[in-house]
Amino acid sequence: MANKREFPLEKTRNIGIMAHIDAGKTTTTERILYYTGKIHKIGETHEGDSQMDWM
């Protein structure tokens, strides 16, 4: 029996963020997650509380 997806595959998008060190990849990713409603608080890299710090 196939698992029913929460979201249709046609609505799923994967993106990659690549850049050199200290370019703002984590900050950009944190903002994307916040503005799309996936997280409710923007974490900061220098404080160690961003979502990407523990993923």
PDB file of C-alpha atoms in Angstrom:
ATOM      1  CA  MET A   1       0.000   0.000   0.000  1.00  0.00           C
ATOM      2  CA  ALA A   2       1.443   3.377  -1.005  1.00  0.00           C
ATOM      3  CA  ASN A   3       1.769   6.141   1.559  1.00  0.00           C
ATOM      4  CA  LYS A   4      -0.378   9.188   0.861  1.00  0.00           C
ATOM      5  CA  ARG A   5       1.733  12.337   0.641  1.00  0.00           C
ATOM      6  CA  GLU A   6       0.850  15.372   2.743  1.00  0.00           C
ATOM      7  CA  PHE A   7       1.662  17.573  -0.259  1.00  0.00           C
ATOM      8  CA  PRO A   8       1.487  16.435  -3.887  1.00  0.00           C
ATOM      9  CA  LEU A   9       4.851  15.774  -5.505  1.00  0.00           C
ATOM     10  CA  GLU A  10       4.001  18.414  -8.129  1.00  0.00           C
ATOM     11  CA  LYS A  11       4.005  21.041  -5.346  1.00  0.00           C
ATOM     12  CA  THR A  12       7.387  19.982  -3.896  1.00  0.00           C
ATOM     13  CA  ARG A  13      10.526  21.981  -4.728  1.00  0.00           C
ATOM     14  CA  ASN A  14      14.093  21.332  -3.640  1.00  0.00           C
ATOM     15  CA  ILE A  15      16.674  24.080  -3.720  1.00  0.00           C
ATOM     16  CA  GLY A  16      20.388  24.180  -3.037  1.00  0.00           C
ATOM     17  CA  ILE A  17      22.264  27.121  -1.558  1.00  0.00           C
ATOM     18  CA  MET A  18      25.989  27.153  -2.249  1.00  0.00           C
ATOM     19  CA  ALA A  19      28.498  29.896  -1.534  1.00  0.00           C
ATOM     20  CA  HIS A  20      31.877  30.459   0.034  1.00  0.00           C
ATOM     21  CA  ILE A  21      32.386  30.649   3.804  1.00  0.00           C
ATOM     22  CA  ASP A  22      30.697  33.555   5.622  1.00  0.00           C
ATOM     23  CA  ALA A  23      28.552  34.422   2.590  1.00  0.00           C
ATOM     24  CA  GLY A  24      25.230  34.269   4.468  1.00  0.00           C
ATOM     25  CA  LYS A  25      23.925  30.815   3.508  1.00  0.00           C
ATOM     26  CA  THR A  26      22.528  30.063   6.955  1.00  0.00           C
ATOM     27  CA  THR A  27      21.062  33.554   7.313  1.00  0.00           C
ATOM     28  CA  THR A  28      19.387  33.285   3.903  1.00  0.00           C
ATOM     29  CA  THR A  29      18.042  29.818   4.689  1.00  0.00           C
ATOM     30  CA  GLU A  30      16.735  30.999   8.067  1.00  0.00           C
ATOM     31  CA  ARG A  31      14.829  33.835   6.385  1.00  0.00           C
ATOM     32  CA  ILE A  32      13.381  31.503   3.752  1.00  0.00           C
ATOM     33  CA  LEU A  33      12.094  29.177   6.478  1.00  0.00           C
ATOM     34  CA  TYR A  34      10.628  32.093   8.443  1.00  0.00           C
ATOM     35  CA  TYR A  35       8.919  33.889   5.549  1.00  0.00           C
ATOM     36  CA  THR A  36       7.412  30.653   4.232  1.00  0.00           C
ATOM     37  CA  GLY A  37       5.934  29.953   7.672  1.00  0.00           C
ATOM     38  CA  LYS A  38       7.994  26.840   8.453  1.00  0.00           C
ATOM     39  CA  ILE A  39       9.507  28.384  11.595  1.00  0.00           C
ATOM     40  CA  HIS A  40       8.094  31.069  13.898  1.00  0.00           C
ATOM     41  CA  LYS A  41      11.303  32.711  15.122  1.00  0.00           C
ATOM     42  CA  ILE A  42      14.341  33.838  13.165  1.00  0.00           C
ATOM     43  CA  GLY A  43      17.490  32.482  14.775  1.00  0.00           C
ATOM     44  CA  GLU A  44      20.905  34.073  14.443  1.00  0.00           C
ATOM     45  CA  THR A  45      24.094  32.303  13.403  1.00  0.00           C
ATOM     46  CA  HIS A  46      26.313  34.193  15.845  1.00  0.00           C
ATOM     47  CA  GLU A  47      23.990  33.201  18.715  1.00  0.00           C
ATOM     48  CA  GLY A  48      23.914  29.540  17.663  1.00  0.00           C
ATOM     49  CA  ASP A  49      20.130  29.315  17.598  1.00  0.00           C
ATOM     50  CA  SER A  50      19.372  29.080  13.880  1.00  0.00           C
ATOM     51  CA  GLN A  51      17.545  26.022  12.543  1.00  0.00           C
ATOM     52  CA  MET A  52      20.451  25.112  10.284  1.00  0.00           C
ATOM     53  CA  ASP A  53      22.877  25.007  13.232  1.00  0.00           C
ATOM     54  CA  TRP A  54      21.409  21.700  14.407  1.00  0.00           C
ATOM     55  CA  MET A  55      20.092  20.102  11.186  1.00  0.00           C
TER      56      MET A  55
END
